[in-house]
Amino acid sequence: APAVAAGFQTWPMDTDFSASVLVQSLAVLALASSPATAPPSASAVGFLAGQQCGNGAFQVAIRTDIGTGGLTSDNDVDTTAYAVQALLAAGNHAAANAGARWIASQERGDSGWGETPGATSEANSTALAVQALLATHRKANPGIRWLVSHQEGCKAKVGRRGAIRAQDGKYVAATAIRATTQAGAALAARPLAWIDKGGATPSAPTLKC
């Protein structure tokens, strides 16, 4: 259930941890996208928008100095990408576009994204960045190509085919599971709010090797 903090509606991460901007974004996005529930309250959307830093980015940690532009941790590509999609779905286009501009500015020379400024490109952040850019109708093809270049193809072992490597280098099973699940929607060019069962098939596709 949501809590009220300083007049704003927020959600805790779970029963053991405090709220975070990432969780707030997912809660707002879920309510804004669901036809079966009321939209997120103005206070919930306002709290999320108030977490935005002056450069358009968001950080994971909840800021107590809402509206001052202060920072308590690094700007975060993943959190910003979730926030962009949530704010857009909730109708705050100005904040969403400011976040998307910051994400676009963080694209690395290899066309991928790392989680924080200057970090090595990796699939999870690249996939989320692609979704945020697509949601705001920005160019995302370089990021999609980065993900495709990290996919295990027909030369890989059968059990690895189709998987996405989290970073450059060898395939690592422990990180490929999360990377592949996050990359799937980005490779399909579908931001979170656009995903539905349209075109679904009863069985998973297989590579034609």
Short mmCIF file of C-alpha atoms in Angstrom, two decimals:
data_model
loop_
_atom_site.label_atom_id
_atom_site.label_comp_id
_atom_site.label_asym_id
_atom_site.label_seq_id
_atom_site.Cartn_x
_atom_site.Cartn_y
_atom_site.Cartn_z
CA ALA A 1 0.00 0.00 0.00
CA PRO A 2 1.23 3.54 -0.68
CA ALA A 3 2.45 5.75 2.14
CA VAL A 4 2.17 9.50 2.45
CA ALA A 5 5.48 11.32 2.92
CA ALA A 6 5.45 15.08 3.34
CA GLY A 7 2.11 15.29 1.56
CA PHE A 8 3.15 13.04 -1.33
CA GLN A 9 2.01 9.52 -2.18
CA THR A 10 4.98 7.12 -2.26
CA TRP A 11 5.56 3.38 -2.29
CA PRO A 12 8.09 1.40 -0.20
CA MET A 13 10.38 -1.04 -2.00
CA ASP A 14 8.97 -3.81 0.21
CA THR A 15 8.28 -4.36 3.89
CA ASP A 16 11.97 -4.21 4.81
CA PHE A 17 13.34 -1.34 2.73
CA SER A 18 12.51 2.31 2.28
CA ALA A 19 11.08 3.92 -0.84
CA SER A 20 13.17 4.54 -3.94
CA VAL A 21 12.72 6.57 -7.09
CA LEU A 22 12.81 3.38 -9.15
CA VAL A 23 9.94 1.81 -7.20
CA GLN A 24 7.96 5.07 -7.33
CA SER A 25 8.39 5.06 -11.11
CA LEU A 26 7.16 1.50 -11.50
CA ALA A 27 4.13 2.15 -9.27
CA VAL A 28 3.17 5.28 -11.23
CA LEU A 29 3.72 3.48 -14.54
CA ALA A 30 1.60 0.51 -13.50
CA LEU A 31 -1.33 2.67 -12.42
CA ALA A 32 -1.07 4.95 -15.45
CA SER A 33 -1.00 2.00 -17.86
CA SER A 34 -3.70 -0.20 -16.35
CA PRO A 35 -7.27 0.16 -17.68
CA ALA A 36 -8.56 -1.63 -14.58
CA THR A 37 -7.39 0.88 -11.95
CA ALA A 38 -7.66 4.56 -11.24
CA PRO A 39 -4.70 6.62 -12.53
CA PRO A 40 -1.91 7.54 -10.12
CA SER A 41 -2.75 10.43 -7.84
CA ALA A 42 -1.44 13.89 -8.58
CA SER A 43 0.63 13.67 -5.40
CA ALA A 44 2.30 10.43 -6.57
CA VAL A 45 3.18 11.89 -9.95
CA GLY A 46 4.27 15.16 -8.34
CA PHE A 47 6.53 13.35 -5.91
CA LEU A 48 8.20 11.49 -8.79
CA ALA A 49 8.62 14.64 -10.88
CA GLY A 50 10.02 16.41 -7.84
CA GLN A 51 12.84 13.89 -7.66
CA GLN A 52 14.23 15.04 -11.01
CA CYS A 53 17.61 16.75 -10.88
CA GLY A 54 18.35 20.00 -12.68
CA ASN A 55 20.02 18.20 -15.59
CA GLY A 56 16.95 16.01 -16.22
CA ALA A 57 18.32 12.86 -14.60
CA PHE A 58 17.04 10.87 -11.64
CA GLN A 59 18.92 8.99 -8.96
CA VAL A 60 17.87 5.81 -7.17
CA ALA A 61 17.77 7.28 -3.66
CA ILE A 62 14.83 9.40 -2.55
CA ARG A 63 15.88 13.03 -2.13
CA THR A 64 14.60 14.93 0.87
CA ASP A 65 15.37 18.29 -0.75
CA ILE A 66 12.64 18.04 -3.40
CA GLY A 67 12.74 20.90 -5.88
CA THR A 68 16.23 22.14 -5.03
CA GLY A 69 18.09 20.00 -7.57
CA GLY A 70 20.41 18.52 -4.95
CA LEU A 71 22.06 15.12 -5.20
CA THR A 72 22.68 12.39 -2.66
CA SER A 73 23.91 9.73 -5.10
CA ASP A 74 24.92 9.33 -8.74
CA ASN A 75 22.59 10.09 -11.61
CA ASP A 76 21.28 6.71 -12.74
CA VAL A 77 20.41 5.71 -16.32
CA ASP A 78 18.18 2.80 -15.27
CA THR A 79 16.13 4.86 -12.80
CA THR A 80 15.87 7.76 -15.23
CA ALA A 81 14.63 5.44 -17.97
CA TYR A 82 11.90 4.03 -15.70
CA ALA A 83 10.97 7.54 -14.54
CA VAL A 84 10.74 8.82 -18.12
CA GLN A 85 8.33 6.05 -19.08
CA ALA A 86 6.26 6.56 -15.94
CA LEU A 87 6.00 10.33 -16.25
CA LEU A 88 5.11 10.07 -19.92
CA ALA A 89 2.35 7.55 -19.17
CA ALA A 90 1.08 9.83 -16.39
CA GLY A 91 0.96 12.85 -18.71
CA ASN A 92 3.99 14.86 -17.51
CA HIS A 93 5.61 15.25 -20.92
CA ALA A 94 7.97 18.07 -19.94
CA ALA A 95 9.70 16.08 -17.19
CA ALA A 96 9.74 12.94 -19.33
CA ASN A 97 11.38 14.72 -22.25
CA ALA A 98 13.97 16.34 -19.98
CA GLY A 99 14.88 12.90 -18.69
CA ALA A 100 15.05 11.47 -22.20
CA ARG A 101 17.39 14.27 -23.29
CA TRP A 102 19.72 13.40 -20.39
CA ILE A 103 19.64 9.72 -21.34
CA ALA A 104 20.49 10.57 -24.95
CA SER A 105 23.45 12.64 -23.73
CA GLN A 106 24.84 9.63 -21.86
CA GLU A 107 25.16 7.37 -24.91
CA ARG A 108 28.71 6.03 -25.04
CA GLY A 109 30.98 5.85 -28.07
CA ASP A 110 30.04 2.22 -28.66
CA SER A 111 26.32 3.19 -28.79
CA GLY A 112 25.56 1.50 -25.47
CA TRP A 113 24.80 2.85 -21.99
CA GLY A 114 26.26 2.16 -18.57
CA GLU A 115 24.23 2.57 -15.40
CA THR A 116 25.98 5.76 -14.30
CA PRO A 117 27.87 8.44 -16.27
CA GLY A 118 31.17 7.03 -17.55
CA ALA A 119 30.35 3.43 -16.65
CA THR A 120 31.01 0.63 -19.14
CA SER A 121 28.13 -0.13 -21.49
CA GLU A 122 25.95 -3.05 -20.43
CA ALA A 123 22.78 -4.64 -21.73
CA ASN A 124 20.44 -3.84 -18.85
CA SER A 125 21.00 -0.08 -18.97
CA THR A 126 21.14 -0.03 -22.77
CA ALA A 127 17.79 -1.81 -23.01
CA LEU A 128 16.11 0.59 -20.58
CA ALA A 129 17.63 3.61 -22.32
CA VAL A 130 16.31 2.33 -25.66
CA GLN A 131 12.81 1.96 -24.20
CA ALA A 132 12.83 5.49 -22.78
CA LEU A 133 14.04 6.96 -26.08
CA LEU A 134 11.42 5.05 -28.06
CA ALA A 135 8.68 6.13 -25.65
CA THR A 136 9.58 9.77 -26.30
CA HIS A 137 9.91 9.16 -30.06
CA ARG A 138 13.67 9.58 -30.20
CA LYS A 139 16.24 7.69 -32.25
CA ALA A 140 17.18 4.40 -30.61
CA ASN A 141 18.56 2.32 -33.48
CA PRO A 142 22.22 2.57 -32.33
CA GLY A 143 21.27 1.14 -28.94
CA ILE A 144 19.26 -1.64 -30.57
CA ARG A 145 22.24 -2.51 -32.76
CA TRP A 146 24.43 -2.65 -29.63
CA LEU A 147 22.05 -5.19 -28.11
CA VAL A 148 21.93 -7.25 -31.30
CA SER A 149 25.73 -7.30 -31.42
CA HIS A 150 25.72 -8.89 -27.96
CA GLN A 151 23.28 -11.65 -28.85
CA GLU A 152 24.44 -15.25 -29.04
CA GLY A 153 23.77 -16.50 -32.55
CA CYS A 154 23.83 -19.77 -34.42
CA LYS A 155 27.55 -20.31 -33.79
CA ALA A 156 26.94 -20.47 -30.04
CA LYS A 157 26.04 -23.59 -28.09
CA VAL A 158 22.41 -24.55 -28.56
CA GLY A 159 21.42 -23.61 -25.00
CA ARG A 160 22.85 -20.10 -25.41
CA ARG A 161 21.33 -19.15 -28.75
CA GLY A 162 19.29 -15.97 -28.54
CA ALA A 163 20.72 -14.93 -25.18
CA ILE A 164 22.14 -11.45 -24.65
CA ARG A 165 25.58 -10.99 -23.08
CA ALA A 166 25.47 -8.38 -20.34
CA GLN A 167 28.74 -6.75 -21.45
CA ASP A 168 31.52 -7.13 -23.98
CA GLY A 169 33.46 -10.35 -23.72
CA LYS A 170 32.50 -13.91 -23.03
CA TYR A 171 29.01 -15.23 -22.31
CA VAL A 172 28.27 -15.43 -18.57
CA ALA A 173 25.13 -17.40 -17.71
CA ALA A 174 24.55 -15.64 -14.38
CA THR A 175 24.28 -12.20 -15.99
CA ALA A 176 22.79 -13.25 -19.34
CA ILE A 177 19.42 -14.18 -17.80
CA ARG A 178 18.69 -10.67 -16.57
CA ALA A 179 20.26 -9.06 -19.64
CA THR A 180 18.13 -11.15 -21.99
CA THR A 181 14.86 -10.52 -20.18
CA GLN A 182 15.44 -6.77 -20.12
CA ALA A 183 16.66 -6.65 -23.72
CA GLY A 184 13.66 -8.51 -25.14
CA ALA A 185 11.23 -5.59 -25.06
CA ALA A 186 13.86 -3.15 -26.32
CA LEU A 187 14.71 -5.41 -29.26
CA ALA A 188 11.00 -5.55 -30.04
CA ALA A 189 10.98 -1.72 -29.94
CA ARG A 190 8.35 -1.72 -27.19
CA PRO A 191 8.55 0.61 -24.18
CA LEU A 192 6.89 -0.82 -21.08
CA ALA A 193 3.60 1.06 -21.54
CA TRP A 194 3.28 -0.24 -25.11
CA ILE A 195 3.50 -3.93 -24.28
CA ASP A 196 0.35 -5.99 -24.74
CA LYS A 197 -0.58 -9.43 -26.04
CA GLY A 198 -0.97 -8.28 -29.63
CA GLY A 199 0.84 -10.66 -31.98
CA ALA A 200 1.51 -13.18 -29.22
CA THR A 201 2.04 -16.81 -30.16
CA PRO A 202 1.56 -19.90 -27.97
CA SER A 203 5.17 -21.03 -28.33
CA ALA A 204 8.51 -19.25 -28.11
CA PRO A 205 10.25 -18.48 -31.42
CA THR A 206 13.46 -20.31 -32.29
CA LEU A 207 16.44 -19.18 -34.33
CA LYS A 208 16.61 -20.63 -37.83
CA CYS A 209 20.03 -22.23 -37.51
#
